[in-house]
Amino acid sequence: MKNTQDRQNKPTLTAEQQDQITAAAQILCEGGTVAFPTETVYGLGADVTNLDAVNKIYQIKQRPIDHPLIVHISDISHLHYWAQAIPDSAWQLANHFWPGPLTLILQRSRRIPDSVTGGQDTVGLRIPAHPIALTLLDALGPEKALAAPSANRFGRISPTTAAHVREELGSAVDMILDGGACEVGLESTIISFHDQSPKILRPGGIAVSALESVLDSPVMLAHNTSQTIRTSGSLPAHYAPATPLKIYSAKHLWDHTLALAAQGSRVLVMTWSDIGQLQPSDQSIQHFSMPADPVTYGQRLYAKLRQFDQAAFDYMIIEAPPDHPSWLAITDRLQRASYNPFDNKQN
Ligand code: TXA
Ligand code: MG
């Protein structure tokens, strides 16, 4: 089983990291909250079986209580304990991609409290691929798991370093475990199995083509029209910086930028293609080139948005990503970051 193999190859942690994890496990067992690294983004964790601790997550994040949390486990053999009636396709995906950036929405077992699922019958489960997260989960034992949303305030950009968590949540969280920068940088792919057929609720760290090749069948994006499934990442405005963000194709990008600069605005322009080389010389425009491959782009995106958000630009202008499935998660996050309820003219 891939899971077991990966665990054997787990990088060794320093004695100091081990001590911090032991202290973190103690805090969690006493009903506290701990922010911890995963391969996707940092999570804000609490013991899933402790209602007061789970409530603290909602308070700290200022998240509506009907928005469910992902439950993190350390071993595929624990899946039956937290979920039931698990479809074959879910086992296939779990065996192939765990530990990794994939969340499966499954029918919950009675051990999952209502407050974790927002009262829904399903629970989101995943095994994160980060040695600190896995060691922390192991320290809690098989009858505990970590309910953990991304460690940011509701609607804001997910943190990809421990410093981001500190900026975002400060002393509201009891402890922050530092595991360096997250390798994937975007949240997990979320799959639901309504009517046994796998659908993508949120594109993320695992590409659609990889899911399709494991299942040997097409996997569709769920259009979130159902009121009964609440995925906060599927609200239009989410993952958002405070600076207004606009997306333009390469063809229109500099025209729009120059028009804003002419009105006296300071503009940050972020491109991935050669269009960046055509940058006009204007003091109020700052240009930043992102990598042209989606994996490295995804790793850096949130850190860059956060950095530019703090630099007091009036606008962030982002070049539209390529129209290719490997850019789906990036396109999804940029569109949500650019959503403005008062502006119908999205580009
Ligand atoms: O990569 C990730 O998934 C990160 C790391 C920390 O694991 N976690 C994360 O959690 O992004 P959060 O809470 O920020 O986003 C989880 C999404 C939410 O939009 C939530 O509504 C959805 O998963 N979700 C959780 N349980 C669900 C369920 N039972 N049905 C539908 N959506 C669910
Ligand atoms: Mg989140």
PDB file of N, CA, C and O in Angstrom, residues 33-106:
ATOM      1  N   THR A  33      -5.957  24.660  20.389  1.00  0.00           N
ATOM      2  CA  THR A  33      -5.841  24.686  18.920  1.00  0.00           C
ATOM      3  C   THR A  33      -4.367  24.801  18.521  1.00  0.00           C
ATOM      4  O   THR A  33      -3.593  25.506  19.178  1.00  0.00           O
ATOM      5  N   VAL A  34      -4.002  24.121  17.458  1.00  0.00           N
ATOM      6  CA  VAL A  34      -2.615  24.152  16.965  1.00  0.00           C
ATOM      7  C   VAL A  34      -2.638  24.331  15.452  1.00  0.00           C
ATOM      8  O   VAL A  34      -3.333  23.601  14.744  1.00  0.00           O
ATOM      9  N   ALA A  35      -1.903  25.308  14.956  1.00  0.00           N
ATOM     10  CA  ALA A  35      -1.729  25.439  13.503  1.00  0.00           C
ATOM     11  C   ALA A  35      -0.546  24.575  13.100  1.00  0.00           C
ATOM     12  O   ALA A  35       0.485  24.570  13.775  1.00  0.00           O
ATOM     13  N   PHE A  36      -0.717  23.837  12.020  1.00  0.00           N
ATOM     14  CA  PHE A  36       0.340  22.890  11.604  1.00  0.00           C
ATOM     15  C   PHE A  36       0.491  22.897  10.084  1.00  0.00           C
ATOM     16  O   PHE A  36      -0.452  23.200   9.358  1.00  0.00           O
ATOM     17  N   PRO A  37       1.712  22.537   9.622  1.00  0.00           N
ATOM     18  CA  PRO A  37       1.937  22.527   8.171  1.00  0.00           C
ATOM     19  C   PRO A  37       1.359  21.278   7.518  1.00  0.00           C
ATOM     20  O   PRO A  37       1.387  20.196   8.114  1.00  0.00           O
ATOM     21  N   THR A  38       0.839  21.430   6.321  1.00  0.00           N
ATOM     22  CA  THR A  38       0.554  20.276   5.465  1.00  0.00           C
ATOM     23  C   THR A  38       1.247  20.572   4.138  1.00  0.00           C
ATOM     24  O   THR A  38       1.808  21.656   3.955  1.00  0.00           O
ATOM     25  N   GLU A  39       1.184  19.647   3.207  1.00  0.00           N
ATOM     26  CA  GLU A  39       1.813  19.889   1.908  1.00  0.00           C
ATOM     27  C   GLU A  39       1.035  20.919   1.089  1.00  0.00           C
ATOM     28  O   GLU A  39       1.585  21.517   0.167  1.00  0.00           O
ATOM     29  N   THR A  40      -0.244  21.149   1.424  1.00  0.00           N
ATOM     30  CA  THR A  40      -1.050  22.107   0.647  1.00  0.00           C
ATOM     31  C   THR A  40      -0.914  23.509   1.234  1.00  0.00           C
ATOM     32  O   THR A  40      -0.270  24.380   0.650  1.00  0.00           O
ATOM     33  N   VAL A  41      -1.540  23.715   2.384  1.00  0.00           N
ATOM     34  CA  VAL A  41      -1.482  24.994   3.103  1.00  0.00           C
ATOM     35  C   VAL A  41      -1.452  24.668   4.600  1.00  0.00           C
ATOM     36  O   VAL A  41      -1.632  23.512   4.977  1.00  0.00           O
ATOM     37  N   TYR A  42      -1.234  25.661   5.445  1.00  0.00           N
ATOM     38  CA  TYR A  42      -1.259  25.402   6.893  1.00  0.00           C
ATOM     39  C   TYR A  42      -2.705  25.218   7.359  1.00  0.00           C
ATOM     40  O   TYR A  42      -3.622  25.903   6.888  1.00  0.00           O
ATOM     41  N   GLY A  43      -2.895  24.266   8.292  1.00  0.00           N
ATOM     42  CA  GLY A  43      -4.224  24.010   8.849  1.00  0.00           C
ATOM     43  C   GLY A  43      -4.321  24.528  10.277  1.00  0.00           C
ATOM     44  O   GLY A  43      -3.313  24.642  10.979  1.00  0.00           O
ATOM     45  N   LEU A  44      -5.550  24.842  10.696  1.00  0.00           N
ATOM     46  CA  LEU A  44      -5.809  25.233  12.083  1.00  0.00           C
ATOM     47  C   LEU A  44      -6.532  24.052  12.731  1.00  0.00           C
ATOM     48  O   LEU A  44      -7.712  23.817  12.453  1.00  0.00           O
ATOM     49  N   GLY A  45      -5.795  23.291  13.566  1.00  0.00           N
ATOM     50  CA  GLY A  45      -6.305  22.007  14.016  1.00  0.00           C
ATOM     51  C   GLY A  45      -6.898  22.009  15.412  1.00  0.00           C
ATOM     52  O   GLY A  45      -6.475  22.759  16.295  1.00  0.00           O
ATOM     53  N   ALA A  46      -7.898  21.132  15.595  1.00  0.00           N
ATOM     54  CA  ALA A  46      -8.469  20.855  16.916  1.00  0.00           C
ATOM     55  C   ALA A  46      -8.905  19.392  16.930  1.00  0.00           C
ATOM     56  O   ALA A  46      -9.174  18.810  15.869  1.00  0.00           O
ATOM     57  N   ASP A  47      -8.968  18.823  18.127  1.00  0.00           N
ATOM     58  CA  ASP A  47      -9.404  17.430  18.297  1.00  0.00           C
ATOM     59  C   ASP A  47     -10.858  17.311  17.836  1.00  0.00           C
ATOM     60  O   ASP A  47     -11.755  17.952  18.378  1.00  0.00           O
ATOM     61  N   VAL A  48     -11.071  16.471  16.841  1.00  0.00           N
ATOM     62  CA  VAL A  48     -12.399  16.359  16.226  1.00  0.00           C
ATOM     63  C   VAL A  48     -13.454  15.866  17.227  1.00  0.00           C
ATOM     64  O   VAL A  48     -14.642  16.127  17.060  1.00  0.00           O
ATOM     65  N   THR A  49     -13.007  15.169  18.268  1.00  0.00           N
ATOM     66  CA  THR A  49     -13.976  14.602  19.223  1.00  0.00           C
ATOM     67  C   THR A  49     -14.308  15.572  20.363  1.00  0.00           C
ATOM     68  O   THR A  49     -15.101  15.248  21.230  1.00  0.00           O
ATOM     69  N   ASN A  50     -13.669  16.740  20.370  1.00  0.00           N
ATOM     70  CA  ASN A  50     -13.879  17.706  21.464  1.00  0.00           C
ATOM     71  C   ASN A  50     -14.683  18.912  20.936  1.00  0.00           C
ATOM     72  O   ASN A  50     -14.163  19.747  20.198  1.00  0.00           O
ATOM     73  N   LEU A  51     -15.963  18.979  21.332  1.00  0.00           N
ATOM     74  CA  LEU A  51     -16.854  20.002  20.762  1.00  0.00           C
ATOM     75  C   LEU A  51     -16.383  21.425  21.046  1.00  0.00           C
ATOM     76  O   LEU A  51     -16.457  22.297  20.178  1.00  0.00           O
ATOM     77  N   ASP A  52     -15.875  21.661  22.280  1.00  0.00           N
ATOM     78  CA  ASP A  52     -15.408  23.018  22.616  1.00  0.00           C
ATOM     79  C   ASP A  52     -14.230  23.408  21.730  1.00  0.00           C
ATOM     80  O   ASP A  52     -14.132  24.543  21.259  1.00  0.00           O
ATOM     81  N   ALA A  53     -13.335  22.443  21.522  1.00  0.00           N
ATOM     82  CA  ALA A  53     -12.149  22.729  20.702  1.00  0.00           C
ATOM     83  C   ALA A  53     -12.575  23.038  19.258  1.00  0.00           C
ATOM     84  O   ALA A  53     -12.064  23.981  18.638  1.00  0.00           O
ATOM     85  N   VAL A  54     -13.514  22.266  18.740  1.00  0.00           N
ATOM     86  CA  VAL A  54     -13.984  22.498  17.361  1.00  0.00           C
ATOM     87  C   VAL A  54     -14.650  23.882  17.266  1.00  0.00           C
ATOM     88  O   VAL A  54     -14.428  24.623  16.296  1.00  0.00           O
ATOM     89  N   ASN A  55     -15.401  24.239  18.295  1.00  0.00           N
ATOM     90  CA  ASN A  55     -16.037  25.571  18.288  1.00  0.00           C
ATOM     91  C   ASN A  55     -15.007  26.694  18.243  1.00  0.00           C
ATOM     92  O   ASN A  55     -15.244  27.744  17.631  1.00  0.00           O
ATOM     93  N   LYS A  56     -13.859  26.451  18.901  1.00  0.00           N
ATOM     94  CA  LYS A  56     -12.803  27.486  18.887  1.00  0.00           C
ATOM     95  C   LYS A  56     -12.343  27.768  17.449  1.00  0.00           C
ATOM     96  O   LYS A  56     -12.016  28.900  17.107  1.00  0.00           O
ATOM     97  N   ILE A  57     -12.294  26.730  16.631  1.00  0.00           N
ATOM     98  CA  ILE A  57     -11.868  26.932  15.233  1.00  0.00           C
ATOM     99  C   ILE A  57     -12.804  27.922  14.535  1.00  0.00           C
ATOM    100  O   ILE A  57     -12.358  28.841  13.841  1.00  0.00           O
ATOM    101  N   TYR A  58     -14.105  27.711  14.718  1.00  0.00           N
ATOM    102  CA  TYR A  58     -15.066  28.609  14.058  1.00  0.00           C
ATOM    103  C   TYR A  58     -14.908  30.042  14.563  1.00  0.00           C
ATOM    104  O   TYR A  58     -14.981  30.989  13.788  1.00  0.00           O
ATOM    105  N   GLN A  59     -14.675  30.164  15.885  1.00  0.00           N
ATOM    106  CA  GLN A  59     -14.508  31.522  16.448  1.00  0.00           C
ATOM    107  C   GLN A  59     -13.245  32.186  15.912  1.00  0.00           C
ATOM    108  O   GLN A  59     -13.265  33.339  15.497  1.00  0.00           O
ATOM    109  N   ILE A  60     -12.142  31.439  15.939  1.00  0.00           N
ATOM    110  CA  ILE A  60     -10.861  32.028  15.517  1.00  0.00           C
ATOM    111  C   ILE A  60     -10.926  32.433  14.047  1.00  0.00           C
ATOM    112  O   ILE A  60     -10.481  33.509  13.655  1.00  0.00           O
ATOM    113  N   LYS A  61     -11.505  31.575  13.226  1.00  0.00           N
ATOM    114  CA  LYS A  61     -11.564  31.852  11.787  1.00  0.00           C
ATOM    115  C   LYS A  61     -12.671  32.842  11.419  1.00  0.00           C
ATOM    116  O   LYS A  61     -12.724  33.332  10.307  1.00  0.00           O
ATOM    117  N   GLN A  62     -13.586  33.064  12.369  1.00  0.00           N
ATOM    118  CA  GLN A  62     -14.796  33.863  12.096  1.00  0.00           C
ATOM    119  C   GLN A  62     -15.558  33.239  10.930  1.00  0.00           C
ATOM    120  O   GLN A  62     -15.989  33.912   9.993  1.00  0.00           O
ATOM    121  N   ARG A  63     -15.663  31.912  10.993  1.00  0.00           N
ATOM    122  CA  ARG A  63     -16.291  31.149   9.920  1.00  0.00           C
ATOM    123  C   ARG A  63     -17.712  30.781  10.325  1.00  0.00           C
ATOM    124  O   ARG A  63     -17.944  30.363  11.455  1.00  0.00           O
ATOM    125  N   PRO A  64     -18.690  30.906   9.407  1.00  0.00           N
ATOM    126  CA  PRO A  64     -20.069  30.516   9.744  1.00  0.00           C
ATOM    127  C   PRO A  64     -20.112  29.045  10.179  1.00  0.00           C
ATOM    128  O   PRO A  64     -19.408  28.222   9.590  1.00  0.00           O
ATOM    129  N   ILE A  65     -20.930  28.739  11.200  1.00  0.00           N
ATOM    130  CA  ILE A  65     -20.865  27.389  11.779  1.00  0.00           C
ATOM    131  C   ILE A  65     -21.440  26.302  10.872  1.00  0.00           C
ATOM    132  O   ILE A  65     -21.268  25.132  11.138  1.00  0.00           O
ATOM    133  N   ASP A  66     -22.117  26.695   9.795  1.00  0.00           N
ATOM    134  CA  ASP A  66     -22.629  25.641   8.911  1.00  0.00           C
ATOM    135  C   ASP A  66     -21.668  25.308   7.772  1.00  0.00           C
ATOM    136  O   ASP A  66     -22.020  24.656   6.807  1.00  0.00           O
ATOM    137  N   HIS A  67     -20.422  25.777   7.872  1.00  0.00           N
ATOM    138  CA  HIS A  67     -19.431  25.427   6.853  1.00  0.00           C
ATOM    139  C   HIS A  67     -18.517  24.327   7.390  1.00  0.00           C
ATOM    140  O   HIS A  67     -17.756  24.551   8.318  1.00  0.00           O
ATOM    141  N   PRO A  68     -18.608  23.130   6.805  1.00  0.00           N
ATOM    142  CA  PRO A  68     -17.938  21.967   7.397  1.00  0.00           C
ATOM    143  C   PRO A  68     -16.409  22.020   7.339  1.00  0.00           C
ATOM    144  O   PRO A  68     -15.828  22.719   6.517  1.00  0.00           O
ATOM    145  N   LEU A  69     -15.795  21.255   8.245  1.00  0.00           N
ATOM    146  CA  LEU A  69     -14.327  21.212   8.344  1.00  0.00           C
ATOM    147  C   LEU A  69     -13.810  19.899   7.772  1.00  0.00           C
ATOM    148  O   LEU A  69     -14.483  18.876   7.849  1.00  0.00           O
ATOM    149  N   ILE A  70     -12.589  19.923   7.234  1.00  0.00           N
ATOM    150  CA  ILE A  70     -11.948  18.696   6.773  1.00  0.00           C
ATOM    151  C   ILE A  70     -11.324  17.986   7.975  1.00  0.00           C
ATOM    152  O   ILE A  70     -10.713  18.632   8.838  1.00  0.00           O
ATOM    153  N   VAL A  71     -11.490  16.668   8.031  1.00  0.00           N
ATOM    154  CA  VAL A  71     -10.899  15.881   9.112  1.00  0.00           C
ATOM    155  C   VAL A  71      -9.651  15.183   8.580  1.00  0.00           C
ATOM    156  O   VAL A  71      -9.688  14.514   7.542  1.00  0.00           O
ATOM    157  N   HIS A  72      -8.538  15.381   9.303  1.00  0.00           N
ATOM    158  CA  HIS A  72      -7.249  14.836   8.883  1.00  0.00           C
ATOM    159  C   HIS A  72      -6.935  13.587   9.690  1.00  0.00           C
ATOM    160  O   HIS A  72      -7.040  13.610  10.923  1.00  0.00           O
ATOM    161  N   ILE A  73      -6.573  12.518   8.988  1.00  0.00           N
ATOM    162  CA  ILE A  73      -6.210  11.267   9.653  1.00  0.00           C
ATOM    163  C   ILE A  73      -4.799  10.867   9.204  1.00  0.00           C
ATOM    164  O   ILE A  73      -4.280  11.458   8.248  1.00  0.00           O
ATOM    165  N   SER A  74      -4.194   9.869   9.893  1.00  0.00           N
ATOM    166  CA  SER A  74      -2.794   9.566   9.564  1.00  0.00           C
ATOM    167  C   SER A  74      -2.636   8.258   8.816  1.00  0.00           C
ATOM    168  O   SER A  74      -1.551   7.976   8.308  1.00  0.00           O
ATOM    169  N   ASP A  75      -3.695   7.443   8.745  1.00  0.00           N
ATOM    170  CA  ASP A  75      -3.502   6.146   8.093  1.00  0.00           C
ATOM    171  C   ASP A  75      -4.803   5.695   7.449  1.00  0.00           C
ATOM    172  O   ASP A  75      -5.886   5.887   8.007  1.00  0.00           O
ATOM    173  N   ILE A  76      -4.669   5.091   6.287  1.00  0.00           N
ATOM    174  CA  ILE A  76      -5.862   4.677   5.530  1.00  0.00           C
ATOM    175  C   ILE A  76      -6.679   3.630   6.302  1.00  0.00           C
ATOM    176  O   ILE A  76      -7.887   3.526   6.134  1.00  0.00           O
ATOM    177  N   SER A  77      -6.014   2.897   7.193  1.00  0.00           N
ATOM    178  CA  SER A  77      -6.748   1.882   7.973  1.00  0.00           C
ATOM    179  C   SER A  77      -7.725   2.534   8.965  1.00  0.00           C
ATOM    180  O   SER A  77      -8.592   1.861   9.511  1.00  0.00           O
ATOM    181  N   HIS A  78      -7.608   3.858   9.180  1.00  0.00           N
ATOM    182  CA  HIS A  78      -8.534   4.551  10.092  1.00  0.00           C
ATOM    183  C   HIS A  78      -9.804   5.025   9.374  1.00  0.00           C
ATOM    184  O   HIS A  78     -10.711   5.544  10.001  1.00  0.00           O
ATOM    185  N   LEU A  79      -9.829   4.867   8.058  1.00  0.00           N
ATOM    186  CA  LEU A  79     -10.934   5.459   7.291  1.00  0.00           C
ATOM    187  C   LEU A  79     -12.292   4.902   7.734  1.00  0.00           C
ATOM    188  O   LEU A  79     -13.268   5.649   7.882  1.00  0.00           O
ATOM    189  N   HIS A  80     -12.364   3.606   7.975  1.00  0.00           N
ATOM    190  CA  HIS A  80     -13.619   2.974   8.399  1.00  0.00           C
ATOM    191  C   HIS A  80     -14.131   3.513   9.732  1.00  0.00           C
ATOM    192  O   HIS A  80     -15.321   3.431  10.021  1.00  0.00           O
ATOM    193  N   TYR A  81     -13.209   3.990  10.544  1.00  0.00           N
ATOM    194  CA  TYR A  81     -13.580   4.482  11.875  1.00  0.00           C
ATOM    195  C   TYR A  81     -14.375   5.793  11.763  1.00  0.00           C
ATOM    196  O   TYR A  81     -15.276   6.057  12.541  1.00  0.00           O
ATOM    197  N   TRP A  82     -14.046   6.603  10.745  1.00  0.00           N
ATOM    198  CA  TRP A  82     -14.633   7.941  10.623  1.00  0.00           C
ATOM    199  C   TRP A  82     -15.685   8.042   9.514  1.00  0.00           C
ATOM    200  O   TRP A  82     -16.447   9.005   9.448  1.00  0.00           O
ATOM    201  N   ALA A  83     -15.691   7.055   8.583  1.00  0.00           N
ATOM    202  CA  ALA A  83     -16.623   7.102   7.446  1.00  0.00           C
ATOM    203  C   ALA A  83     -17.236   5.730   7.240  1.00  0.00           C
ATOM    204  O   ALA A  83     -16.715   4.722   7.737  1.00  0.00           O
ATOM    205  N   GLN A  84     -18.362   5.696   6.516  1.00  0.00           N
ATOM    206  CA  GLN A  84     -18.990   4.401   6.225  1.00  0.00           C
ATOM    207  C   GLN A  84     -19.519   4.401   4.792  1.00  0.00           C
ATOM    208  O   GLN A  84     -19.551   5.448   4.145  1.00  0.00           O
ATOM    209  N   ALA A  85     -19.922   3.206   4.336  1.00  0.00           N
ATOM    210  CA  ALA A  85     -20.436   3.026   2.968  1.00  0.00           C
ATOM    211  C   ALA A  85     -19.489   3.672   1.948  1.00  0.00           C
ATOM    212  O   ALA A  85     -19.916   4.450   1.090  1.00  0.00           O
ATOM    213  N   ILE A  86     -18.221   3.343   2.071  1.00  0.00           N
ATOM    214  CA  ILE A  86     -17.188   3.982   1.228  1.00  0.00           C
ATOM    215  C   ILE A  86     -17.183   3.348  -0.171  1.00  0.00           C
ATOM    216  O   ILE A  86     -16.981   2.142  -0.300  1.00  0.00           O
ATOM    217  N   PRO A  87     -17.454   4.139  -1.235  1.00  0.00           N
ATOM    218  CA  PRO A  87     -17.510   3.561  -2.586  1.00  0.00           C
ATOM    219  C   PRO A  87     -16.137   3.051  -3.042  1.00  0.00           C
ATOM    220  O   PRO A  87     -15.098   3.538  -2.577  1.00  0.00           O
ATOM    221  N   ASP A  88     -16.161   2.091  -3.956  1.00  0.00           N
ATOM    222  CA  ASP A  88     -14.908   1.521  -4.479  1.00  0.00           C
ATOM    223  C   ASP A  88     -13.998   2.593  -5.062  1.00  0.00           C
ATOM    224  O   ASP A  88     -12.781   2.558  -4.888  1.00  0.00           O
ATOM    225  N   SER A  89     -14.614   3.556  -5.783  1.00  0.00           N
ATOM    226  CA  SER A  89     -13.783   4.587  -6.417  1.00  0.00           C
ATOM    227  C   SER A  89     -13.064   5.442  -5.358  1.00  0.00           C
ATOM    228  O   SER A  89     -11.950   5.910  -5.580  1.00  0.00           O
ATOM    229  N   ALA A  90     -13.687   5.597  -4.191  1.00  0.00           N
ATOM    230  CA  ALA A  90     -13.035   6.357  -3.112  1.00  0.00           C
ATOM    231  C   ALA A  90     -11.823   5.586  -2.595  1.00  0.00           C
ATOM    232  O   ALA A  90     -10.755   6.165  -2.359  1.00  0.00           O
ATOM    233  N   TRP A  91     -11.966   4.268  -2.435  1.00  0.00           N
ATOM    234  CA  TRP A  91     -10.818   3.447  -2.010  1.00  0.00           C
ATOM    235  C   TRP A  91      -9.699   3.548  -3.025  1.00  0.00           C
ATOM    236  O   TRP A  91      -8.531   3.675  -2.664  1.00  0.00           O
ATOM    237  N   GLN A  92     -10.066   3.478  -4.314  1.00  0.00           N
ATOM    238  CA  GLN A  92      -9.031   3.554  -5.367  1.00  0.00           C
ATOM    239  C   GLN A  92      -8.248   4.851  -5.252  1.00  0.00           C
ATOM    240  O   GLN A  92      -7.016   4.871  -5.313  1.00  0.00           O
ATOM    241  N   LEU A  93      -8.983   5.961  -5.099  1.00  0.00           N
ATOM    242  CA  LEU A  93      -8.321   7.270  -5.025  1.00  0.00           C
ATOM    243  C   LEU A  93      -7.482   7.382  -3.750  1.00  0.00           C
ATOM    244  O   LEU A  93      -6.344   7.857  -3.776  1.00  0.00           O
ATOM    245  N   ALA A  94      -8.050   6.919  -2.639  1.00  0.00           N
ATOM    246  CA  ALA A  94      -7.329   7.010  -1.356  1.00  0.00           C
ATOM    247  C   ALA A  94      -6.041   6.189  -1.424  1.00  0.00           C
ATOM    248  O   ALA A  94      -4.963   6.658  -1.034  1.00  0.00           O
ATOM    249  N   ASN A  95      -6.148   4.962  -1.957  1.00  0.00           N
ATOM    250  CA  ASN A  95      -4.953   4.109  -2.052  1.00  0.00           C
ATOM    251  C   ASN A  95      -3.881   4.733  -2.923  1.00  0.00           C
ATOM    252  O   ASN A  95      -2.697   4.614  -2.654  1.00  0.00           O
ATOM    253  N   HIS A  96      -4.312   5.416  -3.968  1.00  0.00           N
ATOM    254  CA  HIS A  96      -3.328   5.973  -4.893  1.00  0.00           C
ATOM    255  C   HIS A  96      -2.741   7.307  -4.405  1.00  0.00           C
ATOM    256  O   HIS A  96      -1.550   7.547  -4.550  1.00  0.00           O
ATOM    257  N   PHE A  97      -3.592   8.186  -3.888  1.00  0.00           N
ATOM    258  CA  PHE A  97      -3.131   9.570  -3.651  1.00  0.00           C
ATOM    259  C   PHE A  97      -2.802   9.907  -2.205  1.00  0.00           C
ATOM    260  O   PHE A  97      -2.274  10.987  -1.928  1.00  0.00           O
ATOM    261  N   TRP A  98      -3.170   9.064  -1.248  1.00  0.00           N
ATOM    262  CA  TRP A  98      -2.864   9.379   0.154  1.00  0.00           C
ATOM    263  C   TRP A  98      -1.553   8.747   0.587  1.00  0.00           C
ATOM    264  O   TRP A  98      -1.297   7.606   0.185  1.00  0.00           O
ATOM    265  N   PRO A  99      -0.762   9.409   1.396  1.00  0.00           N
ATOM    266  CA  PRO A  99      -0.925  10.797   1.843  1.00  0.00           C
ATOM    267  C   PRO A  99      -0.760  11.742   0.653  1.00  0.00           C
ATOM    268  O   PRO A  99       0.137  11.559  -0.153  1.00  0.00           O
ATOM    269  N   GLY A 100      -1.614  12.770   0.599  1.00  0.00           N
ATOM    270  CA  GLY A 100      -1.514  13.714  -0.511  1.00  0.00           C
ATOM    271  C   GLY A 100      -2.691  14.672  -0.552  1.00  0.00           C
ATOM    272  O   GLY A 100      -3.639  14.557   0.245  1.00  0.00           O
ATOM    273  N   PRO A 101      -2.642  15.622  -1.509  1.00  0.00           N
ATOM    274  CA  PRO A 101      -3.595  16.745  -1.522  1.00  0.00           C
ATOM    275  C   PRO A 101      -4.976  16.400  -2.093  1.00  0.00           C
ATOM    276  O   PRO A 101      -5.442  17.004  -3.038  1.00  0.00           O
ATOM    277  N   LEU A 102      -5.617  15.413  -1.483  1.00  0.00           N
ATOM    278  CA  LEU A 102      -6.932  14.957  -1.942  1.00  0.00           C
ATOM    279  C   LEU A 102      -7.853  14.794  -0.742  1.00  0.00           C
ATOM    280  O   LEU A 102      -7.501  14.098   0.217  1.00  0.00           O
ATOM    281  N   THR A 103      -9.026  15.420  -0.807  1.00  0.00           N
ATOM    282  CA  THR A 103     -10.030  15.271   0.251  1.00  0.00           C
ATOM    283  C   THR A 103     -11.220  14.524  -0.319  1.00  0.00           C
ATOM    284  O   THR A 103     -11.723  14.875  -1.392  1.00  0.00           O
ATOM    285  N   LEU A 104     -11.653  13.480   0.391  1.00  0.00           N
ATOM    286  CA  LEU A 104     -12.797  12.684  -0.056  1.00  0.00           C
ATOM    287  C   LEU A 104     -13.999  13.007   0.823  1.00  0.00           C
ATOM    288  O   LEU A 104     -13.898  12.984   2.056  1.00  0.00           O
ATOM    289  N   ILE A 105     -15.117  13.332   0.189  1.00  0.00           N
ATOM    290  CA  ILE A 105     -16.349  13.585   0.944  1.00  0.00           C
ATOM    291  C   ILE A 105     -17.119  12.267   1.012  1.00  0.00           C
ATOM    292  O   ILE A 105     -17.561  11.746  -0.013  1.00  0.00           O
ATOM    293  N   LEU A 106     -17.236  11.729   2.219  1.00  0.00           N
ATOM    294  CA  LEU A 106     -17.821  10.396   2.414  1.00  0.00           C
ATOM    295  C   LEU A 106     -18.934  10.463   3.450  1.00  0.00           C
ATOM    296  O   LEU A 106     -19.018  11.434   4.224  1.00  0.00           O
TER     297      LEU A 106
END
